Amino acid sequence: MKALFEVMRPGDPDWALAESIDAARLPKHIAIIMDGNGRWARKRSLPRVAGHRAGVEPVRLTVETCARLGIDALTLYAFSSENWKRPRGEVDTLWRLLRFYLRREAPDLMKNNIRFNALGRLEVLSDQVRRELDETRRMTSGNTGLRVNLAINYGGRTELVDAMNAIVDEARSAGRLDALAVTEEMIEARLYTAGLPDPDLLIRTSGEMRISNFLLWQIAYAELYVTDTLWPDFGRKDLLEAVLAYQGRDRRFGGLSTAAKGSQEDDSLAEALGVSLR
Ligand code: IPE
Ligand code: IPE
Ligand code: MG
């Protein structure tokens, strides 16, 4: 977390925010649905693609801030399997911007010790895009810091279907289809995110209260944080605010909060009321 203070000055509005973050309780994995580019552009009477262009810098800044904070993994939703429904020109611009980002950021990914990966059905993307994604992945594969995953042509349902089919295919080739009993571990090992911890914090920008087919399996117990900020306006302050909100949450995973857990009071109360079931 120390590295974060190197890019801020005391008195900056984010300085106090950063100081109130508990470095020992950071989310290990942050996932972000980067939404609102189109609305950002419309508010300025610009074409939607101008919003996508303006959305590149917040990606750079968010990646850098997460690396400096000491987050383990950051997964960014860049293009969903449903986004093909958009006009051809908009889709083409998104691919152009992706290639621009990869080329421009390569040196910084190396400098910041970041490991890059792409998640999604990548085999249908153009050769050019696939080659550049692959190159960035290979180039950064020896890095040991923040793991940045870009979800591209990603759909949570497709990911689960692919995982199930992989399990069935493997069992069939091993001649064990009859005895196949699927477990959570088997599914997890075949998701695009195999080897990554589940996201602790899921951020969505632009105020939309939905998941839009993102990481359906992995977010089972993620803390959700929705901000009205549109993605092109998402700054360091917004990210730190989300992390602070996360640290204020009581994560129970179906159990009880630490405060309630060992409480003798509850037992005596139950007894006094004659509702003890033991
Ligand atoms: C998010 O911004 C970027 C992508 C989905 C690729 P949108 O383009 O969805 O922006 P809005 O939701 O129309 O404002
Ligand atoms: C989700 O945003 C996909 C990405 C951010 C890449 P959308 O803008 O596509 O989601 P909906 O259509 O509003 O649900
Ligand atoms: Mg949108």
Short mmCIF file of N, CA and C and ligand atoms in Angstrom, two decimals, residues 34-37 39 48 86 204 206 208 210, ligand 3:
data_model
loop_
_atom_site.label_atom_id
_atom_site.label_comp_id
_atom_site.label_asym_id
_atom_site.label_seq_id
_atom_site.Cartn_x
_atom_site.Cartn_y
_atom_site.Cartn_z
N MET A 34 -17.47 -2.13 -16.03
CA MET A 34 -17.17 -0.75 -16.44
C MET A 34 -18.30 -0.27 -17.33
N ASP A 35 -19.26 0.44 -16.77
CA ASP A 35 -20.47 0.78 -17.53
C ASP A 35 -20.68 2.30 -17.55
N GLY A 36 -21.36 2.77 -18.59
CA GLY A 36 -21.76 4.18 -18.65
C GLY A 36 -21.01 5.01 -19.67
N ASN A 37 -20.21 4.38 -20.52
CA ASN A 37 -19.46 5.13 -21.53
C ASN A 37 -20.39 5.87 -22.48
N ARG A 39 -23.54 6.84 -22.03
CA ARG A 39 -24.24 7.96 -21.39
C ARG A 39 -23.32 9.14 -21.15
N ARG A 48 -21.35 7.82 -29.12
CA ARG A 48 -21.06 6.84 -28.07
C ARG A 48 -19.59 6.41 -28.04
N ARG A 86 -24.60 -4.67 -30.61
CA ARG A 86 -24.46 -3.22 -30.85
C ARG A 86 -24.08 -2.95 -32.31
N ARG A 204 -19.90 -1.86 -9.82
CA ARG A 204 -20.51 -1.52 -11.12
C ARG A 204 -20.68 0.00 -11.17
N SER A 206 -22.12 3.57 -13.12
CA SER A 206 -23.27 4.12 -13.84
C SER A 206 -24.62 3.77 -13.23
N GLU A 208 -26.35 1.11 -12.56
CA GLU A 208 -27.23 -0.02 -12.92
C GLU A 208 -27.13 -1.12 -11.87
N ARG A 210 -27.55 -4.38 -11.83
CA ARG A 210 -27.64 -5.74 -12.36
C ARG A 210 -26.25 -6.28 -12.66
MG MG B 3 -24.06 -0.13 -20.57
#
